[in-house]
mmCIF file with all atom_site columns, C-alpha atoms in Angstrom:
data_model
loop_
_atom_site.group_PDB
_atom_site.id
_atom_site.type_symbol
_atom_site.label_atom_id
_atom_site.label_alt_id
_atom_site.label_comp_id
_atom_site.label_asym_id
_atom_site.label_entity_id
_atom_site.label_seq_id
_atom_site.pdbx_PDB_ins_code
_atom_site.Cartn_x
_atom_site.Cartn_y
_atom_site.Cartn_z
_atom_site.occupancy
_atom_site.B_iso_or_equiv
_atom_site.pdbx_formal_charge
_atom_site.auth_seq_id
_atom_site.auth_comp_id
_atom_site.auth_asym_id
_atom_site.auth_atom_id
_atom_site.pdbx_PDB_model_num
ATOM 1  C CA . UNK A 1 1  ? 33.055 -76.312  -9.619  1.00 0.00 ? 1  UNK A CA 1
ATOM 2  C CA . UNK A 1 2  ? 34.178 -79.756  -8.656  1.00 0.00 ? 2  UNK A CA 1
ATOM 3  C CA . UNK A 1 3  ? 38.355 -79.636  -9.001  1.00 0.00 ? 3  UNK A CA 1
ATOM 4  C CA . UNK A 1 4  ? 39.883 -83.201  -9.219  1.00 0.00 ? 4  UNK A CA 1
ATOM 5  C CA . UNK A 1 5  ? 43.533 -83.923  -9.487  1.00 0.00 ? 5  UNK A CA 1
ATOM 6  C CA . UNK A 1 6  ? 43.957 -87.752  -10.095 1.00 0.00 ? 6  UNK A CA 1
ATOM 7  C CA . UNK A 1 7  ? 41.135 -89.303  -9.077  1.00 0.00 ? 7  UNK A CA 1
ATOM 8  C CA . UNK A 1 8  ? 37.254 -88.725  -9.883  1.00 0.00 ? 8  UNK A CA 1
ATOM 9  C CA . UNK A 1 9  ? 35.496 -90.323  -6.613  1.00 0.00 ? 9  UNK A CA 1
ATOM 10 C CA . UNK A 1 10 ? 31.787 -90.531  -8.055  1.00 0.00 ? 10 UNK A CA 1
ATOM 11 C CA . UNK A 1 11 ? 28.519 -91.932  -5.555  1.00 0.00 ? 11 UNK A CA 1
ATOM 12 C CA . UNK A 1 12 ? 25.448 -92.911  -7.450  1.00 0.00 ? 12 UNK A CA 1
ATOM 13 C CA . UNK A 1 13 ? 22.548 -92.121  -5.950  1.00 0.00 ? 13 UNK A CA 1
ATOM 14 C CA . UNK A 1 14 ? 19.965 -93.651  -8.724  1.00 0.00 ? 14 UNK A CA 1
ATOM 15 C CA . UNK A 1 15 ? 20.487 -96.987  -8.275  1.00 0.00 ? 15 UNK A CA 1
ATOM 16 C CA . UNK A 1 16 ? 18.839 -97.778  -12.383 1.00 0.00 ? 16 UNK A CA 1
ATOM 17 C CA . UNK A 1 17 ? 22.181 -96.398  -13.217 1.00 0.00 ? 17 UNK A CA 1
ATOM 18 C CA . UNK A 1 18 ? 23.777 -99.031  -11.914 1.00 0.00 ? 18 UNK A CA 1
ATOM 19 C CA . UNK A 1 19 ? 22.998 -101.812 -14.295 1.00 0.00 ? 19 UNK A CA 1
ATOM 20 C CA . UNK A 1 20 ? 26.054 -101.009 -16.404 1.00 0.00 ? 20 UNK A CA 1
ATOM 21 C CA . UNK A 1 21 ? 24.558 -97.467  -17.883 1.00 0.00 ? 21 UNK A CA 1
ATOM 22 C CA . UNK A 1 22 ? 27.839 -95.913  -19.647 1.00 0.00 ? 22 UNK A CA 1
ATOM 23 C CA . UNK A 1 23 ? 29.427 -93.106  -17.945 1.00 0.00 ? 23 UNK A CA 1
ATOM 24 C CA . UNK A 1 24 ? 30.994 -90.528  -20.004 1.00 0.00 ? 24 UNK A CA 1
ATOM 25 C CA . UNK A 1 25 ? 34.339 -87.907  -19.827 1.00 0.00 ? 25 UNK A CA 1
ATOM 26 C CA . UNK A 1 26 ? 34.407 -85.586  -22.406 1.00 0.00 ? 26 UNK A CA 1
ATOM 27 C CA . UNK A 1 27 ? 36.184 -82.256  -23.238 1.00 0.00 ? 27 UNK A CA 1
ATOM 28 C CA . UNK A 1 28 ? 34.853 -79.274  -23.982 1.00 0.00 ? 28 UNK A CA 1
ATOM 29 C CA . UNK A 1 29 ? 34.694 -80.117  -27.873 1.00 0.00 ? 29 UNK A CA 1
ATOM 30 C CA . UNK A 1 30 ? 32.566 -83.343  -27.417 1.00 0.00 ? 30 UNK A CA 1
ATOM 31 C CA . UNK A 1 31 ? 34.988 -85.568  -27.697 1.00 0.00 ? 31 UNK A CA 1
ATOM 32 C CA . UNK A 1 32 ? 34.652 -89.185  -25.259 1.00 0.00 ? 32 UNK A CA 1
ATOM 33 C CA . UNK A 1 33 ? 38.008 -89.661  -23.944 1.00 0.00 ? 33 UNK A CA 1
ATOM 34 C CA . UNK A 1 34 ? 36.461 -92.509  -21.485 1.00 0.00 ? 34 UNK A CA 1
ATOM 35 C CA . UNK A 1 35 ? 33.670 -94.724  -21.437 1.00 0.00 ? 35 UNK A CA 1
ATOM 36 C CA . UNK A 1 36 ? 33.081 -96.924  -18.508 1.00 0.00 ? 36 UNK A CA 1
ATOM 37 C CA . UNK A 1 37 ? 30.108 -98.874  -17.421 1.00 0.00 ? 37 UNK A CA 1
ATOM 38 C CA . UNK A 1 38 ? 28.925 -98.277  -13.824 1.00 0.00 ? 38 UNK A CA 1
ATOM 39 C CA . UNK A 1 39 ? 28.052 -101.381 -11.711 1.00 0.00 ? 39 UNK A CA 1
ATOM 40 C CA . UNK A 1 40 ? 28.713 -99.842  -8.501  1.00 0.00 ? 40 UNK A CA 1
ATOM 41 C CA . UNK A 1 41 ? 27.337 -97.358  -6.874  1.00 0.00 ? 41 UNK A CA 1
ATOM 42 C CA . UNK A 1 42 ? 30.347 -95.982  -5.295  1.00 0.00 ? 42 UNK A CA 1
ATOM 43 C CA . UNK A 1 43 ? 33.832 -95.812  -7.075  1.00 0.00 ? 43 UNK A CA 1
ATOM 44 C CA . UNK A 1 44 ? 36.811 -93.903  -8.239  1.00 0.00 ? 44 UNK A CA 1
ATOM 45 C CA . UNK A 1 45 ? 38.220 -93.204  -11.962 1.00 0.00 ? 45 UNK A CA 1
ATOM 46 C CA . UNK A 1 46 ? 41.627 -92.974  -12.418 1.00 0.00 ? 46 UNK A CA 1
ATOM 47 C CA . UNK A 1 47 ? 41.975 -89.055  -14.822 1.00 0.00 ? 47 UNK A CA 1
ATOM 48 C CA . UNK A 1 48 ? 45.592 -88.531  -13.977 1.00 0.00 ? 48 UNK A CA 1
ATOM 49 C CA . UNK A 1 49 ? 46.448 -88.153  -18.082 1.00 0.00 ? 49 UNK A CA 1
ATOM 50 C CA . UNK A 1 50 ? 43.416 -85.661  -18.507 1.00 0.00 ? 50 UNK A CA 1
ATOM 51 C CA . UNK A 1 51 ? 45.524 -82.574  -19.299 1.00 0.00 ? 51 UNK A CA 1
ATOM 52 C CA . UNK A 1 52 ? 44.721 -79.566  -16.928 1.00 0.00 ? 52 UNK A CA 1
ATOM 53 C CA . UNK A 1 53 ? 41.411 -78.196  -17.854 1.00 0.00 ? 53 UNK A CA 1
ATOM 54 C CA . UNK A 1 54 ? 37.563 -78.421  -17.874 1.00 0.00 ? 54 UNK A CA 1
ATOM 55 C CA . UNK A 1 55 ? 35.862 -81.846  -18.697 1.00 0.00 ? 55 UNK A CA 1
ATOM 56 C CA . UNK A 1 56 ? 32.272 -82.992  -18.611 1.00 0.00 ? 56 UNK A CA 1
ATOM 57 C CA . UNK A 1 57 ? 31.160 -86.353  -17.309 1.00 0.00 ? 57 UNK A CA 1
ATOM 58 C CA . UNK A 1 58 ? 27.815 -87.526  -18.358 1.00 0.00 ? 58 UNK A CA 1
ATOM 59 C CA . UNK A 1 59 ? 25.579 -90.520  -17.076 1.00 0.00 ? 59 UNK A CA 1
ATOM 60 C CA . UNK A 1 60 ? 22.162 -91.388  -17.984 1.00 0.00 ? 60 UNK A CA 1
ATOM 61 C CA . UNK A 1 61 ? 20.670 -87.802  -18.231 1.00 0.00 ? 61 UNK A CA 1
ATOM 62 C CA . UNK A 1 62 ? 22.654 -86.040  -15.358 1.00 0.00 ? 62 UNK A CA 1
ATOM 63 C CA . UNK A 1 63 ? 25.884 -84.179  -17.081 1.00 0.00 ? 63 UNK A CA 1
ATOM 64 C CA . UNK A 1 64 ? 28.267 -82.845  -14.561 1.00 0.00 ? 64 UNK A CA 1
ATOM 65 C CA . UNK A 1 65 ? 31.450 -80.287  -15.056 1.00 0.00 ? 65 UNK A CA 1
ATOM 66 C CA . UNK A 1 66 ? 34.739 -80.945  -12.957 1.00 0.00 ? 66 UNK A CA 1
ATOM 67 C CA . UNK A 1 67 ? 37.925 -79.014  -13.654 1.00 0.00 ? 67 UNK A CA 1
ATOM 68 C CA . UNK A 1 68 ? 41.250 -81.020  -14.254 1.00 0.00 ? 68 UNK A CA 1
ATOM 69 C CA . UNK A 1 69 ? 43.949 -79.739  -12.114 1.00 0.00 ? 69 UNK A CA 1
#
C-alpha cells in the first residue's frame, strides 16, 4: 500500500477534479477527518496528527488506501 509519514503528496491526473471537487481522509469507521477542495493538480496535505494506522482518501469516484506511519 501507499505508506505516508507527514505528508500526502497527491498528482491529479483528471483535470474535472480540479474545479474544487472535495477530497476526502477518512478512517476505517467512515469518519471525515479532512475535507479539502482540490484546485491544483499537484499538491501536498499536511497528515502529521493522523495517528498511526490505515486511512482512506476519496475524490470524485476514485477511493484510495494509504497507511499512516
Amino acid at each position: 500500500g501507499n505508506v505516508v509519514h507527514d505528508l500526502l503528496t497527491l498528482k491529479i491526473t483528471h483535470p474535472e477534479l480540479l474545479h474544487g471537487a472535495p477530497l476526502l481522509i477518512y478512517d476505517y469507521t467512515g469518519r471525515v477527518l479532512k475535507r479539502v477542495s482540490v484546485t491544483r493538480a499537484s499538491f501536498s496535505l499536511d497528515v502529521h496528527y493522523l495517528t498511526p494506522g490505515m486511512y482512506f482518501l476519496r475524490l470524485g469516484s476514485s477511493v484510495l488506501k494509504f497507511i499512516k506511519r
